[in-house]
PDB file of C-alpha atoms and ligand atoms in Angstrom:
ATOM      1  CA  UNK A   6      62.036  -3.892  53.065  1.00  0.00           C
ATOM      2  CA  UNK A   7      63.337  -1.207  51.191  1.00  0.00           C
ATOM      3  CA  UNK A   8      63.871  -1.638  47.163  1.00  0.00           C
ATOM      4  CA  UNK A   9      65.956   0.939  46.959  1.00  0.00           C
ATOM      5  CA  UNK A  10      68.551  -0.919  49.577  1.00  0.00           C
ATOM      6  CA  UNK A  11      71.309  -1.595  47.051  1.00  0.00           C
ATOM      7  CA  UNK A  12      72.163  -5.191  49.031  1.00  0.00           C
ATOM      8  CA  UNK A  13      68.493  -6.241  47.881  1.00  0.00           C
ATOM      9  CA  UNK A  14      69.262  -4.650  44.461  1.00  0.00           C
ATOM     10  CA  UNK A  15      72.586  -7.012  44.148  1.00  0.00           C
ATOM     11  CA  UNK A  16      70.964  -9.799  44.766  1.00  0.00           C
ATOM     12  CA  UNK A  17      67.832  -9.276  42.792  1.00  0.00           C
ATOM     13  CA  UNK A  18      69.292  -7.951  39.834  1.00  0.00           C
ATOM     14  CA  UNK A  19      72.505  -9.446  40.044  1.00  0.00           C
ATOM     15  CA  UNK A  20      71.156 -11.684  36.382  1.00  0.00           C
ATOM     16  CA  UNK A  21      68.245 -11.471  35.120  1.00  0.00           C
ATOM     17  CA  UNK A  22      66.980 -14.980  36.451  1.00  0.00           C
ATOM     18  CA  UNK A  23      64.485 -13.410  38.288  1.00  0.00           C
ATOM     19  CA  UNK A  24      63.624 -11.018  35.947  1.00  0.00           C
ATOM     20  CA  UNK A  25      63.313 -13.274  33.095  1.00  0.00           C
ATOM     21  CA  UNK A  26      60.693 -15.733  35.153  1.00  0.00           C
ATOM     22  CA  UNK A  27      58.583 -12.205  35.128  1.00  0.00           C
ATOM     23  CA  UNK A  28      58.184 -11.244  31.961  1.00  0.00           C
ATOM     24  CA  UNK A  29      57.856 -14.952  30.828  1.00  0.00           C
ATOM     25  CA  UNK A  30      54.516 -14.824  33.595  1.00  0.00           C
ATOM     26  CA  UNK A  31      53.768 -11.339  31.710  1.00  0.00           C
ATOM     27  CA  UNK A  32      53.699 -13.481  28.066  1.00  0.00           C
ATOM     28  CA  UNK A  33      51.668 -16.201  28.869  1.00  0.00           C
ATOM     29  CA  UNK A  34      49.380 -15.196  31.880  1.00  0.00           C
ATOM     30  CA  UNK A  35      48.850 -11.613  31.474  1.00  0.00           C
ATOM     31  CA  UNK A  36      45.097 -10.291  30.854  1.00  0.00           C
ATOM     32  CA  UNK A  37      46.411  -8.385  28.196  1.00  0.00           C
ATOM     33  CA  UNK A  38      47.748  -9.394  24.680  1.00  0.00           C
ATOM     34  CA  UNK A  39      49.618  -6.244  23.761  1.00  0.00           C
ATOM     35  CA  UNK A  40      53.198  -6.037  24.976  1.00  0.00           C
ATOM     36  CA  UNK A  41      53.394  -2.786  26.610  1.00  0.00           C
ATOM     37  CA  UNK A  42      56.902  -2.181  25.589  1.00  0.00           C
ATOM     38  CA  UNK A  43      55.412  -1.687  21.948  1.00  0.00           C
ATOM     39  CA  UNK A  44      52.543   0.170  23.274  1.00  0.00           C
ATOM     40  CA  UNK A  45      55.282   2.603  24.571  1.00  0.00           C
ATOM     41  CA  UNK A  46      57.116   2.590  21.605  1.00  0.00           C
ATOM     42  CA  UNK A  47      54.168   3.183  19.161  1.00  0.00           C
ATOM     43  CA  UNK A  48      53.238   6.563  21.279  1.00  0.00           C
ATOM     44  CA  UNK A  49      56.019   7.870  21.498  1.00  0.00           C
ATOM     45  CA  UNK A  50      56.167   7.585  17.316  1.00  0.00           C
ATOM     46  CA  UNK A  51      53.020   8.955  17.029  1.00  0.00           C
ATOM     47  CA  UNK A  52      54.683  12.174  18.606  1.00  0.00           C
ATOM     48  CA  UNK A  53      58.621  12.016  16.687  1.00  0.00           C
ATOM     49  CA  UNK A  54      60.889   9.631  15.174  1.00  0.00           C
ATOM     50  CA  UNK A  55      64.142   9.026  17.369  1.00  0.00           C
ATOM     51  CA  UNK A  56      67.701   8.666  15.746  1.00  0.00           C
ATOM     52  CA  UNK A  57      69.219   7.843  19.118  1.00  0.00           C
ATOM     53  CA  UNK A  58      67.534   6.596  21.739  1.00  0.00           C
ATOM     54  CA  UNK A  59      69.000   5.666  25.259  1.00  0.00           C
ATOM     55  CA  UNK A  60      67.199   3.265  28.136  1.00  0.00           C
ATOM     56  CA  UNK A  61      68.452   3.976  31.301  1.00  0.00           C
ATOM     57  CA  UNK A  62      68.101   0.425  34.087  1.00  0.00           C
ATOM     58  CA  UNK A  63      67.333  -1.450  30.376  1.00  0.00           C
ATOM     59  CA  UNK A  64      67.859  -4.954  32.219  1.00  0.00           C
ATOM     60  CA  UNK A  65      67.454  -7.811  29.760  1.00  0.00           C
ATOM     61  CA  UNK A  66      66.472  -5.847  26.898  1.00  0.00           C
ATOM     62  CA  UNK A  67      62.266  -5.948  26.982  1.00  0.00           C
ATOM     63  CA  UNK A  68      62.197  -2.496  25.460  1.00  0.00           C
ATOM     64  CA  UNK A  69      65.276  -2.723  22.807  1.00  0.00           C
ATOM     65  CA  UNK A  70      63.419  -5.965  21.443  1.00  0.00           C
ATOM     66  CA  UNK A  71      60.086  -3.975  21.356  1.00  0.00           C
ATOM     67  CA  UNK A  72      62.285  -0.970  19.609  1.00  0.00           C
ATOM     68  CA  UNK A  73      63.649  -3.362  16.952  1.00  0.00           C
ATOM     69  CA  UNK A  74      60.209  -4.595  15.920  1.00  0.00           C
ATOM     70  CA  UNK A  75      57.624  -1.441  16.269  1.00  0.00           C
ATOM     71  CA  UNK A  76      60.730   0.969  14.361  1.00  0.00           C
ATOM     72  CA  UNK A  77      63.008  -1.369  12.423  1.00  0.00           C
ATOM     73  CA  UNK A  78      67.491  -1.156  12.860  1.00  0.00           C
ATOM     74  CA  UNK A  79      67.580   2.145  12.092  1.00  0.00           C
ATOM     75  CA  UNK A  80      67.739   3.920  15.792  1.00  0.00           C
ATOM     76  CA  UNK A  81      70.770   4.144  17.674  1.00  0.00           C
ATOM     77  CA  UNK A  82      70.340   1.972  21.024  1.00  0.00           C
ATOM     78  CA  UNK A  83      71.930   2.420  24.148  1.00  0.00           C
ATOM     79  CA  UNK A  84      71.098   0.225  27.235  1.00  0.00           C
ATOM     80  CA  UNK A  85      72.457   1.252  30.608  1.00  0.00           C
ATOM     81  CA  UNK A  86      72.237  -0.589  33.646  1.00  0.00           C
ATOM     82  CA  UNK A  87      74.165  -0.367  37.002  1.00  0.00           C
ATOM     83  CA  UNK A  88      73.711  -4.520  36.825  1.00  0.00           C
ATOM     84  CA  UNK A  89      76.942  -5.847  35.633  1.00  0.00           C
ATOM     85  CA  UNK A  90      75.434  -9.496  34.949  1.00  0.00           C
ATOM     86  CA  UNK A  91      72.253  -7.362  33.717  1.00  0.00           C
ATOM     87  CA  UNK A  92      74.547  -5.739  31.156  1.00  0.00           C
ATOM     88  CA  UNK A  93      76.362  -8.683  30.381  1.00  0.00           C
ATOM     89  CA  UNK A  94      73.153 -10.050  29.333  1.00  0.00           C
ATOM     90  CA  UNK A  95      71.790  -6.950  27.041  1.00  0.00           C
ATOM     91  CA  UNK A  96      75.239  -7.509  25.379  1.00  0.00           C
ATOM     92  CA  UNK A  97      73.898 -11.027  24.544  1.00  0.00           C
ATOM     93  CA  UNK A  98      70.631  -9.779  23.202  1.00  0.00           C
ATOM     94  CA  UNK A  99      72.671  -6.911  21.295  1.00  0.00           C
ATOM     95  CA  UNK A 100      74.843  -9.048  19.895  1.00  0.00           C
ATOM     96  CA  UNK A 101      75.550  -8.244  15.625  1.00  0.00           C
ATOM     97  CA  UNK A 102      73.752  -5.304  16.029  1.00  0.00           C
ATOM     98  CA  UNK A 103      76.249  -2.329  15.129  1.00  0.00           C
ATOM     99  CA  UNK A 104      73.514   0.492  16.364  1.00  0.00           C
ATOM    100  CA  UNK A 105      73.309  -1.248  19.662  1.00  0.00           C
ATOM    101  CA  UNK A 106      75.472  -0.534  22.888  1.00  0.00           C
ATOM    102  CA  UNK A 107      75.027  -1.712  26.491  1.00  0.00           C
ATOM    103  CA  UNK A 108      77.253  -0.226  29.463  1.00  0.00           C
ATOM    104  CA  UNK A 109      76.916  -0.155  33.283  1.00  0.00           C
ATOM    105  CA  UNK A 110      75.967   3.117  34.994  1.00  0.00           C
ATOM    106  CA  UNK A 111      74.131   4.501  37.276  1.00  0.00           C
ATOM    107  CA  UNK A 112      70.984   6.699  36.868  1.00  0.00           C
ATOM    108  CA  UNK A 113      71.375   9.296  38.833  1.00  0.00           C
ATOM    109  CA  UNK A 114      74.940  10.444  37.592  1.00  0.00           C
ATOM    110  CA  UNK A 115      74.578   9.601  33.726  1.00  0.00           C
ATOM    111  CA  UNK A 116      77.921   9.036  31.946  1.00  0.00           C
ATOM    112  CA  UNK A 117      77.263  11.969  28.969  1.00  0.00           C
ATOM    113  CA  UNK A 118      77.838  15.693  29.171  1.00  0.00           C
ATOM    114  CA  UNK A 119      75.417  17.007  26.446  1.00  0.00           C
ATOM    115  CA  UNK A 120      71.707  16.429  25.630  1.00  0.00           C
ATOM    116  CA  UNK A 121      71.850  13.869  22.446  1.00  0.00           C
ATOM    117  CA  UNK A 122      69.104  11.388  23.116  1.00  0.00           C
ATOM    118  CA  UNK A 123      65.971  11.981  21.312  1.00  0.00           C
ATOM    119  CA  UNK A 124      64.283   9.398  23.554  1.00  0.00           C
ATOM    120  CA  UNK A 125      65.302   8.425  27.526  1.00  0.00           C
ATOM    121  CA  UNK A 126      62.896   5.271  28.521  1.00  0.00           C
ATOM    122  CA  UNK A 127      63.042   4.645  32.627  1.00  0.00           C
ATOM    123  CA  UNK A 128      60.776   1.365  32.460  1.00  0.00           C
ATOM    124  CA  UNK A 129      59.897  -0.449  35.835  1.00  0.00           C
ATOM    125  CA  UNK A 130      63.374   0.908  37.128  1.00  0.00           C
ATOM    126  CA  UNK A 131      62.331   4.271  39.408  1.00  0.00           C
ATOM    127  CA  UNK A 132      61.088   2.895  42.544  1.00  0.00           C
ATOM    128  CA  UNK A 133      64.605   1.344  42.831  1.00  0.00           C
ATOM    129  CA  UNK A 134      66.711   4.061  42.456  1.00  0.00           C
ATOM    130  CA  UNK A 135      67.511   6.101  45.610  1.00  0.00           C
ATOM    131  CA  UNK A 136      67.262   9.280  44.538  1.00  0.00           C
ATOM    132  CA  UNK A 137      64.421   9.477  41.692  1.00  0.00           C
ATOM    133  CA  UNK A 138      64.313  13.262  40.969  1.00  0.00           C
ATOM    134  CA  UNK A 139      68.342  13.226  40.489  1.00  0.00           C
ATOM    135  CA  UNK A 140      67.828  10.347  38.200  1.00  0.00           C
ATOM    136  CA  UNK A 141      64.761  12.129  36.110  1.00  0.00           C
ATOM    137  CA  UNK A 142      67.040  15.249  36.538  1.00  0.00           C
ATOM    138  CA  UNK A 143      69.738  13.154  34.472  1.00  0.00           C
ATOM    139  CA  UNK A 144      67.985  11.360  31.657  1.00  0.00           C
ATOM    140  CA  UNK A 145      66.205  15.436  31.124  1.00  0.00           C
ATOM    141  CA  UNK A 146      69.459  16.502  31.106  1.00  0.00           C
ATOM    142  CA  UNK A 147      70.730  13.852  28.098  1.00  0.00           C
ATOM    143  CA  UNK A 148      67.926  14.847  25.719  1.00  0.00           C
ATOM    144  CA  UNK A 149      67.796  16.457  23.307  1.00  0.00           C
ATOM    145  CA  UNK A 150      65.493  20.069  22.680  1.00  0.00           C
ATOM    146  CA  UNK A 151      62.006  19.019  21.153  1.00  0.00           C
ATOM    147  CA  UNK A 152      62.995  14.977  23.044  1.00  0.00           C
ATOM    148  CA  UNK A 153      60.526  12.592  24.743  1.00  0.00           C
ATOM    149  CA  UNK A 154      60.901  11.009  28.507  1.00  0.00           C
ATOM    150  CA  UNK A 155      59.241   7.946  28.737  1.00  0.00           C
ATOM    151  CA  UNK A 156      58.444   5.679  31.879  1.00  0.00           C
ATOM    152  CA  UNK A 157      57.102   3.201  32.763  1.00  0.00           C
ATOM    153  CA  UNK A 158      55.720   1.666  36.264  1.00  0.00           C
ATOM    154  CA  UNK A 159      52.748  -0.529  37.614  1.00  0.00           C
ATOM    155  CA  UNK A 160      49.555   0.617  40.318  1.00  0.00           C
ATOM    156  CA  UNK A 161      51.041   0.655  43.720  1.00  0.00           C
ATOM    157  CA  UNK A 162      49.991  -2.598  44.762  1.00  0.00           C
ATOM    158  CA  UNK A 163      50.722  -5.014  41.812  1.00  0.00           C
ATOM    159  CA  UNK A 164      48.916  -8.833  42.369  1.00  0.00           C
ATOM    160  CA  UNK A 165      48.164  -8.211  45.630  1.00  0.00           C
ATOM    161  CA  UNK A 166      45.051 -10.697  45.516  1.00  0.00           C
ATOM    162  CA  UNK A 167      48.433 -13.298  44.995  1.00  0.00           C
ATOM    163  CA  UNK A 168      50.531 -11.097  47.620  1.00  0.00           C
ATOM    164  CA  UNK A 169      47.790 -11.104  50.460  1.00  0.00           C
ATOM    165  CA  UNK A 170      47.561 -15.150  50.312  1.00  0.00           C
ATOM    166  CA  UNK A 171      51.353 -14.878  51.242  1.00  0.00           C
ATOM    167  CA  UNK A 172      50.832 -12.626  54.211  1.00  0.00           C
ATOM    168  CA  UNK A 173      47.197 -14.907  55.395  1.00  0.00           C
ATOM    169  CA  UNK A 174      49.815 -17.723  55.039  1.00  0.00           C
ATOM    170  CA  UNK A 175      52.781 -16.367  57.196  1.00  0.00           C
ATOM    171  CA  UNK A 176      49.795 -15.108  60.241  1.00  0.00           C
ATOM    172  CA  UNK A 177      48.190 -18.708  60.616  1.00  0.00           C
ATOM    173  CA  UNK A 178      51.856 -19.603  60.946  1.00  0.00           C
ATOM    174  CA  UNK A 179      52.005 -17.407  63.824  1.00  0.00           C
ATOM    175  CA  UNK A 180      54.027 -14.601  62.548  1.00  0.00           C
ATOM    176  CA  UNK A 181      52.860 -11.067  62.834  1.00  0.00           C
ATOM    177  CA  UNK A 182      53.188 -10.322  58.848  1.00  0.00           C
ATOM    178  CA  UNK A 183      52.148  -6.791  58.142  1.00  0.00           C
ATOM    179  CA  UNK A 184      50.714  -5.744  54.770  1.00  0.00           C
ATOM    180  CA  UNK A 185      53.170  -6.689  51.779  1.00  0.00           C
ATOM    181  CA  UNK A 186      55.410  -3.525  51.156  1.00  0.00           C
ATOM    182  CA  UNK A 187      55.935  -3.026  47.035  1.00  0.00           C
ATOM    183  CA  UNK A 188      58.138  -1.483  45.170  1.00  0.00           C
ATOM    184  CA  UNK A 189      55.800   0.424  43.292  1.00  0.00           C
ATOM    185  CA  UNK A 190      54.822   2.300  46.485  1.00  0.00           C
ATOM    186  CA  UNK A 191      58.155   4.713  45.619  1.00  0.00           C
ATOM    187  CA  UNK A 192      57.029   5.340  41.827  1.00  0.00           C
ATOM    188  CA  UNK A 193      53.761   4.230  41.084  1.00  0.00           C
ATOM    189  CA  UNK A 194      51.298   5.160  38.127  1.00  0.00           C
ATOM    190  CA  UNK A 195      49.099   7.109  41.296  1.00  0.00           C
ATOM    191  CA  UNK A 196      51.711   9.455  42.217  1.00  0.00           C
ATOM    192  CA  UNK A 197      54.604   8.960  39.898  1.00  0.00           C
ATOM    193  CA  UNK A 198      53.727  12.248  37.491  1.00  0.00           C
ATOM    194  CA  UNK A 199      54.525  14.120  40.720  1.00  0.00           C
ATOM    195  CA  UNK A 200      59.007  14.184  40.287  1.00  0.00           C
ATOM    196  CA  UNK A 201      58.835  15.347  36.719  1.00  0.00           C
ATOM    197  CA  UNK A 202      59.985  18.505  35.936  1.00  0.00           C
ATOM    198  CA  UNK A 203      56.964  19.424  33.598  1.00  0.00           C
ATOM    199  CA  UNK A 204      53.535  18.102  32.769  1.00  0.00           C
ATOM    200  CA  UNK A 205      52.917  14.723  31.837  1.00  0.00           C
ATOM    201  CA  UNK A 206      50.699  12.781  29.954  1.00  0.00           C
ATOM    202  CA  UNK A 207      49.759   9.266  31.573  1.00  0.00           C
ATOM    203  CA  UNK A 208      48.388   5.804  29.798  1.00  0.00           C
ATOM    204  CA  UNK A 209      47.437   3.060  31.890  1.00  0.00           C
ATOM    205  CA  UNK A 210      46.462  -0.406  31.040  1.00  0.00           C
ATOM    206  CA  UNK A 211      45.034  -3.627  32.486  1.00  0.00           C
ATOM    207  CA  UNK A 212      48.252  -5.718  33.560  1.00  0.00           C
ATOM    208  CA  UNK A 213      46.753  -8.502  35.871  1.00  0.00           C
ATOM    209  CA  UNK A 214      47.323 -12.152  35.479  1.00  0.00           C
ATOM    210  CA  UNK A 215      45.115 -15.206  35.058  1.00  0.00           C
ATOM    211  CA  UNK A 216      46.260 -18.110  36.146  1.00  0.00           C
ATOM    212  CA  UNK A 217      44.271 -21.207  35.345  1.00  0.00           C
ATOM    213  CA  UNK A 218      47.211 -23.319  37.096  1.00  0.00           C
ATOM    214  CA  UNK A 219      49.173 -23.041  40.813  1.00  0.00           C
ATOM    215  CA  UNK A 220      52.541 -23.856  39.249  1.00  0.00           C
ATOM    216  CA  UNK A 221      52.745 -20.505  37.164  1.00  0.00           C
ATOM    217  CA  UNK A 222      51.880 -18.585  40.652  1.00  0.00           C
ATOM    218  CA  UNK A 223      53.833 -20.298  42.690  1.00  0.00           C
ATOM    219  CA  UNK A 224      57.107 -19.163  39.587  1.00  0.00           C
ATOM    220  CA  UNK A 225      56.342 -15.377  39.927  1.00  0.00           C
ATOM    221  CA  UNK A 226      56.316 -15.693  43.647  1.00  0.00           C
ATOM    222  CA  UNK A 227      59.393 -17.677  43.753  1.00  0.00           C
ATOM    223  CA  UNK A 228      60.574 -14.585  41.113  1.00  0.00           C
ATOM    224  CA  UNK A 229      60.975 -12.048  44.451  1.00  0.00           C
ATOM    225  CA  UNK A 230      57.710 -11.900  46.342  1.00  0.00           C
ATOM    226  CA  UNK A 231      57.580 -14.911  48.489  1.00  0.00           C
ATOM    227  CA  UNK A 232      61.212 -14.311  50.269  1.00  0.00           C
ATOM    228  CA  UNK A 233      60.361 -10.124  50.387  1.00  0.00           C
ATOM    229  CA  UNK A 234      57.091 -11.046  52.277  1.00  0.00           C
ATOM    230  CA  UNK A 235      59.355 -13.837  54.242  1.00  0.00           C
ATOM    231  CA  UNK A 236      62.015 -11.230  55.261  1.00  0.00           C
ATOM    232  CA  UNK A 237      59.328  -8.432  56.076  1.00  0.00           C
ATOM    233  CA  UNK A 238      57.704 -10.734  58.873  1.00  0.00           C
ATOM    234  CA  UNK A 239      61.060 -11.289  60.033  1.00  0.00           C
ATOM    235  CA  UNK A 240      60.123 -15.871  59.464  1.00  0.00           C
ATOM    236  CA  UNK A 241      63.270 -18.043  58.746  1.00  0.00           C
ATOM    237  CA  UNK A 242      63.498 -19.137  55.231  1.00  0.00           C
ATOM    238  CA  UNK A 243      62.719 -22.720  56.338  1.00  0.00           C
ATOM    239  CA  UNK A 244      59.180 -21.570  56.430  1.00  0.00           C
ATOM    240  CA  UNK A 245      59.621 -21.192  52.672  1.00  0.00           C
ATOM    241  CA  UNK A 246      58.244 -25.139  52.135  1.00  0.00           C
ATOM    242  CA  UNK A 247      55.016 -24.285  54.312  1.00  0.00           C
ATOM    243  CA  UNK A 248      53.970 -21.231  53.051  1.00  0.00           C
ATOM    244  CA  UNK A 249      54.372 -22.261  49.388  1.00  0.00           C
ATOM    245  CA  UNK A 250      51.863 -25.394  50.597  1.00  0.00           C
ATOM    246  CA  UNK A 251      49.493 -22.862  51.976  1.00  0.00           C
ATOM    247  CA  UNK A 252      49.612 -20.555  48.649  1.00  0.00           C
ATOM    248  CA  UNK A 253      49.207 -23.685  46.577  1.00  0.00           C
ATOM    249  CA  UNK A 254      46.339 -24.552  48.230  1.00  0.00           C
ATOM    250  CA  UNK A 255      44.624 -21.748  47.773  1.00  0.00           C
ATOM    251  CA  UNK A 256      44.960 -20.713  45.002  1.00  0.00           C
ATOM    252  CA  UNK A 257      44.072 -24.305  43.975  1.00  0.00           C
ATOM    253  CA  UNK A 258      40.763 -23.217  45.654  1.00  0.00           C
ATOM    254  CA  UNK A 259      40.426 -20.415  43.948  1.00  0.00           C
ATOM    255  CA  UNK A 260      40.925 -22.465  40.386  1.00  0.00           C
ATOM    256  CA  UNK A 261      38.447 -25.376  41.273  1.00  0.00           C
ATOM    257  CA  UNK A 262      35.712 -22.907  42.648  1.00  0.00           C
ATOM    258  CA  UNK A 263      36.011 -20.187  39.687  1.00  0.00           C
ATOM    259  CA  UNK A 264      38.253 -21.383  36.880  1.00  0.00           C
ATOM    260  CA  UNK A 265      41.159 -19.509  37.503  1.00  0.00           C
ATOM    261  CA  UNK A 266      43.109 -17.376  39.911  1.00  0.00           C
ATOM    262  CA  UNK A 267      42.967 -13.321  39.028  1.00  0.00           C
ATOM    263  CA  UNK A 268      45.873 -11.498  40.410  1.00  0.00           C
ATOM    264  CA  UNK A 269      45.207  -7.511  38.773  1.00  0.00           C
ATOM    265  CA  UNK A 270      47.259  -5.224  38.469  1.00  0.00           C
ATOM    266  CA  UNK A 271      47.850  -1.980  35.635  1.00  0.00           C
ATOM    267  CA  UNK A 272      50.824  -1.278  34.147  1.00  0.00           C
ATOM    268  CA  UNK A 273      51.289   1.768  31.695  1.00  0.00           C
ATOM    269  CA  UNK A 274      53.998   4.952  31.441  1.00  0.00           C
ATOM    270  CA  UNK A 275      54.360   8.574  32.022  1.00  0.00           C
ATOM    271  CA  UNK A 276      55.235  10.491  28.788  1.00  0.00           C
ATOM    272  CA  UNK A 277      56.832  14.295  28.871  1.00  0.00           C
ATOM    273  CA  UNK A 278      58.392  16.071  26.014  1.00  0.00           C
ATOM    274  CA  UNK A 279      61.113  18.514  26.751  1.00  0.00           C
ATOM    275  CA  UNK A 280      60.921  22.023  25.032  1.00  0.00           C
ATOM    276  CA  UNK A 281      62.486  22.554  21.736  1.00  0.00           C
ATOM    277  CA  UNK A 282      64.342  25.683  21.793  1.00  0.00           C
TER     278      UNK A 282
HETATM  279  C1  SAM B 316      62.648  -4.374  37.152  1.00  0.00           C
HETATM  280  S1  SAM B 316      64.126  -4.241  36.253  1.00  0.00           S
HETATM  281  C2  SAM B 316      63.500  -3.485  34.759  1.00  0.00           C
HETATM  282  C3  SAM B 316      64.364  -3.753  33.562  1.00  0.00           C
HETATM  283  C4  SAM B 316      63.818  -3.221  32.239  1.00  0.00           C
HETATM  284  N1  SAM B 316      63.769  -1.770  32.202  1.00  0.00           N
HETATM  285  C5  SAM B 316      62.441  -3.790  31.984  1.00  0.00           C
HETATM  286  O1  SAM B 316      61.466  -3.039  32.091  1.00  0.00           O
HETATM  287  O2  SAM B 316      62.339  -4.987  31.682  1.00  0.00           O
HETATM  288  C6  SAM B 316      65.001  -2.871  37.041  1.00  0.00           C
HETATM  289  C7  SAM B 316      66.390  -2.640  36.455  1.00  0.00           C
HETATM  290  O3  SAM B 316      66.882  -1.375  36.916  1.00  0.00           O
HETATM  291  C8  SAM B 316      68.256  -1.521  37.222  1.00  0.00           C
HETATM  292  N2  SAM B 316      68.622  -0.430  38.158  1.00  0.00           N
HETATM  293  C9  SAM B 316      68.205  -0.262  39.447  1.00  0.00           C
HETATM  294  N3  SAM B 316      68.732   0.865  39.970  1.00  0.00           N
HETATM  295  C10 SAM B 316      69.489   1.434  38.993  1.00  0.00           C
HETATM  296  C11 SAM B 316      70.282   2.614  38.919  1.00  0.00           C
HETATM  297  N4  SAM B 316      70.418   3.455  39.972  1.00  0.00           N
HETATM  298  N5  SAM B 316      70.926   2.898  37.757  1.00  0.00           N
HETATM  299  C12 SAM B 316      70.830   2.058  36.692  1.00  0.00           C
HETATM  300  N6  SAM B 316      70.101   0.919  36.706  1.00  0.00           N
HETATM  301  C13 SAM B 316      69.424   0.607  37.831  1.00  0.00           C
HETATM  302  C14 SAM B 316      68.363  -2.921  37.800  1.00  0.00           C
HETATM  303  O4  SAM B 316      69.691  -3.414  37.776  1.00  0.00           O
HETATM  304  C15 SAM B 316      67.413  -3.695  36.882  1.00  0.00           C
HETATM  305  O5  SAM B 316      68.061  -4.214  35.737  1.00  0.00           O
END
């Protein structure tokens, strides 16, 4: 599986269905409190305050809403997404908000000729794109002297306590599942600092979840997970019923024995500033 294959991107980001049953798992069954969009945003203002800021893949809007609260309707906001549904959505969220714009584009070629952003956020977006140093080459190209690149991924291997039930599952089904592949592998917190053009400063936090019921699991996995790890052992999607059975049970297990199921994880961001000249 590839998640830079833009068929899988289509589908997967075609709304933000999936991406919405995500961050709702993120509100109420993440280990920790503090939205990490704010976290983001409250660096970064410990280091400048933005008059224009632009977030390139901004799908739904998780950082612009984070933006509004942490720094008031001051900033200029521009969300760009190659998504057109994803857009269509931001435009929702933006909606009476005169300092707010949303447009479809794509990363690696961005739509502006001169550096004017004071901020360029790339949050959980980089491990899709295909080429990731054109695409940091772009958003360093749109800001400003003296601006601040911000983004943010997860560990390489997100959940995969959750994840390695799936794979357990599809083997005593008798197919020969290999180790989940995620899309964090491409651009993770581990190796990510690597493509940027200058040093970086890295914050990491705990980003696991806690689930104390299977119906919350079974809602992420149903989010993407559970047909990527289908596809990758090359099962028919019938076998969808089973293996959700198998999960279920498990990590029904897993709640009885201990209280709840942990699936960990850390999420966090790469900062950079460029030079003011
Ligand atoms: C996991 S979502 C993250 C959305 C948002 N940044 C967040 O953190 O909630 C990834 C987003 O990146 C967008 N995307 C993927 N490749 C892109 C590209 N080459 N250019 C622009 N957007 C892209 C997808 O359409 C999707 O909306």
């Amino acid at each position: 599986m590839r998640f830079d294959d833009q068929g899988f991107l289509a589908q997967a980001y075609s709304t933000d269905e999936q991406l919405a049953v995500r961050i709702e798992t993120h509100r109420r069954y993440g280990v920790n409190p503090k939205d990490l969009f704010e976290a983001i945003t409250e660096q970064a203002l410990s280091r400048s305050r933005p008059a224009r800021i632009l977030d390139v893949g901004a799908g739904n809007g998780s950082w612009y809403r984070a933006l509004r609260r942490v720094l008031g309707p001051e900033p200029q906001y521009v969300g760009l997404d190659q998504s057109a549904g994803m857009v269509e959505r931001l435009q929702e969220e933006i909606a009476g908000d005169a300092r707010a714009a949303a447009r479809t584009g794509d990363a690696q070629a961005l739509p502006w000729t001169e550096p004017q952003f004071d901020w360029v956020g790339m949050h959980f977006m980089l491990y899709h794109v295909p080429d990731i140093r054109r695409a940091i080459g772009e958003a360093w190209r749109v800001l400003s002297p003296g601006g601040l690149l911000l983004a943010a991924t997860t560990s390489p291997t997100p959940y995969s306590e959750l994840l390695d039930v799936l794979v357990e599952g599809l083997r005593e089904m008798g197919y020969a599942a290999q180790a989940i592949a995620y899309p964090a592998e491409r651009f993770s917190l581990a190796q990510g600092g690597a493509f940027f053009p200058a040093p970086v400063e890295k914050f990491v936090f705990p980003a696991g979840f806690r689930f104390d019921a299977v119906e919350p699991a079974f809602r992420y996995l149903a989010s993407g997970p559970l047909d990527v790890a289908i596809a990758q052992a090359g099962a028919p999607p019938a076998v969808r019923g089973d293996l959700v059975r198998y999960v279920g049970e498990r990590v029904a297990v897993e709640i009885a024995q201990r209280g709840s199921f942990l699936a960990s994880a850390q999420s966090g961001f790469f900062l950079l500033a460029k030079p003011a000249v």
